[in-house]
GROMACS .gro file of C-alpha atoms in nm:
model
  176
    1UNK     CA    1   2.233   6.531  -1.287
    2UNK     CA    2   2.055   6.481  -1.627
    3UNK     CA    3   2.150   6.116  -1.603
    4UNK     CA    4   1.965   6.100  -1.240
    5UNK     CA    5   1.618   6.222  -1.375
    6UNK     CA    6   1.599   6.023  -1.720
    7UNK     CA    7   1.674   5.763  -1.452
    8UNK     CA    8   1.399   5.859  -1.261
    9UNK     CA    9   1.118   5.891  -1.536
   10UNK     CA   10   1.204   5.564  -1.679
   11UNK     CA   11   1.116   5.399  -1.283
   12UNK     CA   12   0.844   5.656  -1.315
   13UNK     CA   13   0.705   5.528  -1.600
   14UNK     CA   14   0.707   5.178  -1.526
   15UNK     CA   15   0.575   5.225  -1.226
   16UNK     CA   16   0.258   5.400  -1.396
   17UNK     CA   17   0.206   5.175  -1.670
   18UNK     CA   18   0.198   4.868  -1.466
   19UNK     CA   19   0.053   4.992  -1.157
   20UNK     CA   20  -0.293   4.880  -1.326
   21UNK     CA   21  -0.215   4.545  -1.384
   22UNK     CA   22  -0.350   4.376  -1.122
   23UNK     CA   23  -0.701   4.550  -1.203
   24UNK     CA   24  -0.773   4.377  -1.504
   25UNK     CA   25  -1.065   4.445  -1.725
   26UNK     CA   26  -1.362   4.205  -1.676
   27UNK     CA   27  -1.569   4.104  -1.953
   28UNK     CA   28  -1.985   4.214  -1.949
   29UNK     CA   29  -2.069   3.818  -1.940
   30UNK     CA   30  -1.941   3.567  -1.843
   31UNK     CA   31  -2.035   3.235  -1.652
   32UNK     CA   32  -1.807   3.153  -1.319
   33UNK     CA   33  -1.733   2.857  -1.255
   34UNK     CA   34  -1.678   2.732  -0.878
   35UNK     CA   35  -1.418   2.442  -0.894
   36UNK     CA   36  -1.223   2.225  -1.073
   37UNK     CA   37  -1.513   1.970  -0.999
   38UNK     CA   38  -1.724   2.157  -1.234
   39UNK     CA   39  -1.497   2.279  -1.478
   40UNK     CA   40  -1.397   1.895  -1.522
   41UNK     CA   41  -1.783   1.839  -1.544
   42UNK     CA   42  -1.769   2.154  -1.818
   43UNK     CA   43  -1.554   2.073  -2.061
   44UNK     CA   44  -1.610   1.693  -2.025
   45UNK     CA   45  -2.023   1.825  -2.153
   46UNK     CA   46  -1.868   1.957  -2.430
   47UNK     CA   47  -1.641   1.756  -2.505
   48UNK     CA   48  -1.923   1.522  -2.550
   49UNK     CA   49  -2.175   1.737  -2.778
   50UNK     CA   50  -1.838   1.785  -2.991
   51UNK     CA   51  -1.791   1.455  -3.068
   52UNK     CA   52  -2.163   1.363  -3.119
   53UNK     CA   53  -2.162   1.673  -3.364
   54UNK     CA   54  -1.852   1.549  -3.566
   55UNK     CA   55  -2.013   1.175  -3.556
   56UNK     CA   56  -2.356   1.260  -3.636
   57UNK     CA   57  -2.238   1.504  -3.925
   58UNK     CA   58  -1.983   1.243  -4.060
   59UNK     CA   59  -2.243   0.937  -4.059
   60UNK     CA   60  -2.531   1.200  -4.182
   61UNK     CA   61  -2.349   1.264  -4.483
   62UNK     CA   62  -2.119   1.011  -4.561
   63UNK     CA   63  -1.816   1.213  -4.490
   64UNK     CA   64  -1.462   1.085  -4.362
   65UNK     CA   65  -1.231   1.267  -4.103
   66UNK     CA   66  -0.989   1.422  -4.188
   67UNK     CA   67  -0.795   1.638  -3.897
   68UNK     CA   68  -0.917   1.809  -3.574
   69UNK     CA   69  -0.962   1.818  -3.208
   70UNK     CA   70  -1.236   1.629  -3.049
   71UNK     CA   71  -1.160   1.783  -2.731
   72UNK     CA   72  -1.207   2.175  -2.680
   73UNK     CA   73  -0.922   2.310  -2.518
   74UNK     CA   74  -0.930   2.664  -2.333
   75UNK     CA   75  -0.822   3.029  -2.451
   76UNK     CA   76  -0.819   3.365  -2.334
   77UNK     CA   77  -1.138   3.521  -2.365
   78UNK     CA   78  -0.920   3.849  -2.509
   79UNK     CA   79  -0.593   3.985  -2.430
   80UNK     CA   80  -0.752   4.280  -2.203
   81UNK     CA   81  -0.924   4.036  -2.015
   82UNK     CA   82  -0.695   3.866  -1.746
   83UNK     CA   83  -0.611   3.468  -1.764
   84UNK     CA   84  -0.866   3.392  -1.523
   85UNK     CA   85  -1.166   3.477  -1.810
   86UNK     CA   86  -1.133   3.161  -2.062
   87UNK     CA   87  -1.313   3.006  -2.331
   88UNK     CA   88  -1.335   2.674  -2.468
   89UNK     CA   89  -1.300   2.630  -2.830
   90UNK     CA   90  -1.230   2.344  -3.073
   91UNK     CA   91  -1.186   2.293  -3.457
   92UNK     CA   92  -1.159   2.029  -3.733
   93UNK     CA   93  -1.225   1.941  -4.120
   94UNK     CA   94  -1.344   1.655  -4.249
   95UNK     CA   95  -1.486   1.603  -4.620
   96UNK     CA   96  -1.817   1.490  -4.780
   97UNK     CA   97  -1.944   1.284  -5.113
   98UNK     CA   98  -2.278   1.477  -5.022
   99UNK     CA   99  -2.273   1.598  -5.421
  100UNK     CA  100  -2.354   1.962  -5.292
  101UNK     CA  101  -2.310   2.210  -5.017
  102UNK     CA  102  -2.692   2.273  -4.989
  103UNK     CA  103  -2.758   1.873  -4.952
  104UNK     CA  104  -2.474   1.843  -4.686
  105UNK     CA  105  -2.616   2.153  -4.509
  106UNK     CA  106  -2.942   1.973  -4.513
  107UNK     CA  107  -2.783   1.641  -4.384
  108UNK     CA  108  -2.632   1.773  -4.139
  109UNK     CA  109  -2.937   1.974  -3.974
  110UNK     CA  110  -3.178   1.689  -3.994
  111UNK     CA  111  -2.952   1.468  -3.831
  112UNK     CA  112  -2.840   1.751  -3.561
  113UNK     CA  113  -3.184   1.831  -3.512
  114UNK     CA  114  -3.311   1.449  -3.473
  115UNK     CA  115  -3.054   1.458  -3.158
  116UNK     CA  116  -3.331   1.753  -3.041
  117UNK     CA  117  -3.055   2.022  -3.057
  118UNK     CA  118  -3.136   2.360  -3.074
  119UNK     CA  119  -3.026   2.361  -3.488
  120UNK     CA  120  -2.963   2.681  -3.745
  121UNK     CA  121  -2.894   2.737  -4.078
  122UNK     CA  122  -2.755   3.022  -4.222
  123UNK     CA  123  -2.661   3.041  -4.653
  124UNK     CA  124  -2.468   2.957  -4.819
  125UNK     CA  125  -2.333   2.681  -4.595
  126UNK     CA  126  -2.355   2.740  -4.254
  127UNK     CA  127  -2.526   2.470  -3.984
  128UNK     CA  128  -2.475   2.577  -3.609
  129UNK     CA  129  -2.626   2.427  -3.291
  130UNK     CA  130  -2.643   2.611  -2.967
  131UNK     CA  131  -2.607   2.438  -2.623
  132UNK     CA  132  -2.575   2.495  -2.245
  133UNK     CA  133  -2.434   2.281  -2.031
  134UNK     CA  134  -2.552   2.175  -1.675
  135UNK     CA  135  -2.352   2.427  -1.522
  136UNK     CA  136  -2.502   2.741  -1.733
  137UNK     CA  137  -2.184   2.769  -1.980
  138UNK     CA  138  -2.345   2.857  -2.334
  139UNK     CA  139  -2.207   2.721  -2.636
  140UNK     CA  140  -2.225   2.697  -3.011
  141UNK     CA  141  -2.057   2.398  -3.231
  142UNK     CA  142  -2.045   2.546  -3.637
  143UNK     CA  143  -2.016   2.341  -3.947
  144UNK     CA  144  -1.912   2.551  -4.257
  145UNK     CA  145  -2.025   2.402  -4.606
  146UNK     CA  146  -1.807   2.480  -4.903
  147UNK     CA  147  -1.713   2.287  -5.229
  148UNK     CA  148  -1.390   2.177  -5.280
  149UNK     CA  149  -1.165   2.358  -5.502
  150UNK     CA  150  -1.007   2.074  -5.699
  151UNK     CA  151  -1.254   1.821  -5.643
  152UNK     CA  152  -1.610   1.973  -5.694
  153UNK     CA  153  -1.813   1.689  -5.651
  154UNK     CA  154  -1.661   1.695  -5.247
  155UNK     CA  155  -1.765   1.915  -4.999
  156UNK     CA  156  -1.529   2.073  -4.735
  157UNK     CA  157  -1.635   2.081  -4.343
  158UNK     CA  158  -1.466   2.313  -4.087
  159UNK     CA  159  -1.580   2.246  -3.792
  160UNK     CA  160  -1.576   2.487  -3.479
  161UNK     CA  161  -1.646   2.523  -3.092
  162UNK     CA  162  -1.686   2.815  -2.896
  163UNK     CA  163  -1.827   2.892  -2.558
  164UNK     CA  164  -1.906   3.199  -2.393
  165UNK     CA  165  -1.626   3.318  -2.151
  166UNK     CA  166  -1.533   3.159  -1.813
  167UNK     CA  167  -1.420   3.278  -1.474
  168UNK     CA  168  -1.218   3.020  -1.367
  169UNK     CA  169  -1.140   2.922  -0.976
  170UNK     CA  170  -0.795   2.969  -0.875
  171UNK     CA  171  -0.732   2.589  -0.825
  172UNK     CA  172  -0.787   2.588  -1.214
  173UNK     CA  173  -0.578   2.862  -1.229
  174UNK     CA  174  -0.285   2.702  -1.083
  175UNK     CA  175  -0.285   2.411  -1.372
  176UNK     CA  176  -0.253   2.710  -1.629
   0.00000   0.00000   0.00000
């Protein structure tokens, strides 16, 4: 008889803790998107201000690549979220004979800002630009400035991408 009810609050416990997953959390915002047409059209947008950024930062300040992603791939906006809300993100490094992080933070914004993005600069060595794409998904592309620790006269770059978070359509879904 004891063995019957321990029995019975185990299947009554699982039965409680996962009769709420199919009501998963949504986030406050978040931009839907309506097919795989413009999801495709997304991250391809992106995709494309990434690699501009990388280029234009390189050139700009006579660095040289060294790792990263030139295409932003997409994440979970946060584990309470279900998988339907995404995000895109992205990273890389590269390096710089700019001579300081100041000078490479400069370099960088002039040349981001000739491209007429929306540029800012936050010290010690921060350059971010903020864009939307055509289908209303906000996003921000960060360089982080920082000397190198064996090698002074270089300057490190990590580069990052983040959107804001994404419903996707179920026939994204299904590639996931």
């Amino acid at each position: 008889m004891r063995r019957l009810r321990a029995g019975a609050a185990l299947v009554v416990g699982v039965v409680v803790l996962t009769a709420g997953c199919e009501d998963a959390v949504e986030p406050t915002q978040f931009t839907s998107i309506k097919d795989r047409a413009e999801y495709k059209a997304t991250t391809s947008e992106v995709d494309g201000v990434l690699g501009q950024a990388v280029q234009t930062a390189v050139a700009a300040a006579g660095g040289r690549r060294l790792n990263g992603a030139d295409r932003a791939s997409d994440t979970i906006c946060d584990p309470v979220y279900g998988r339907r809300f995404r995000e895109l993100e992205a990273g890389g490094t590269f390096v710089l004979d700019a001579g300081s992080v100041e000078t490479g933070v400069e370099q960088i914004r002039a040349a981001w800002k000739a491209k007429g993005w929306d540029v800012e600069v936050t010290p010690p060595g921060t350059v971010r630009l903020t864009q939307s794409t055509s289908t209303g998904v906000r996003f921000s592309v960060r360089a982080e400035l920082r000397a190198v620790d064996n090698n002074p006269s270089l300057i490190g770059v990590s580069m990052s991408l983040l959107s804001t978070c994404l419903e996707l359509p179920d026939d994204v879904m299904d590639d996931l």
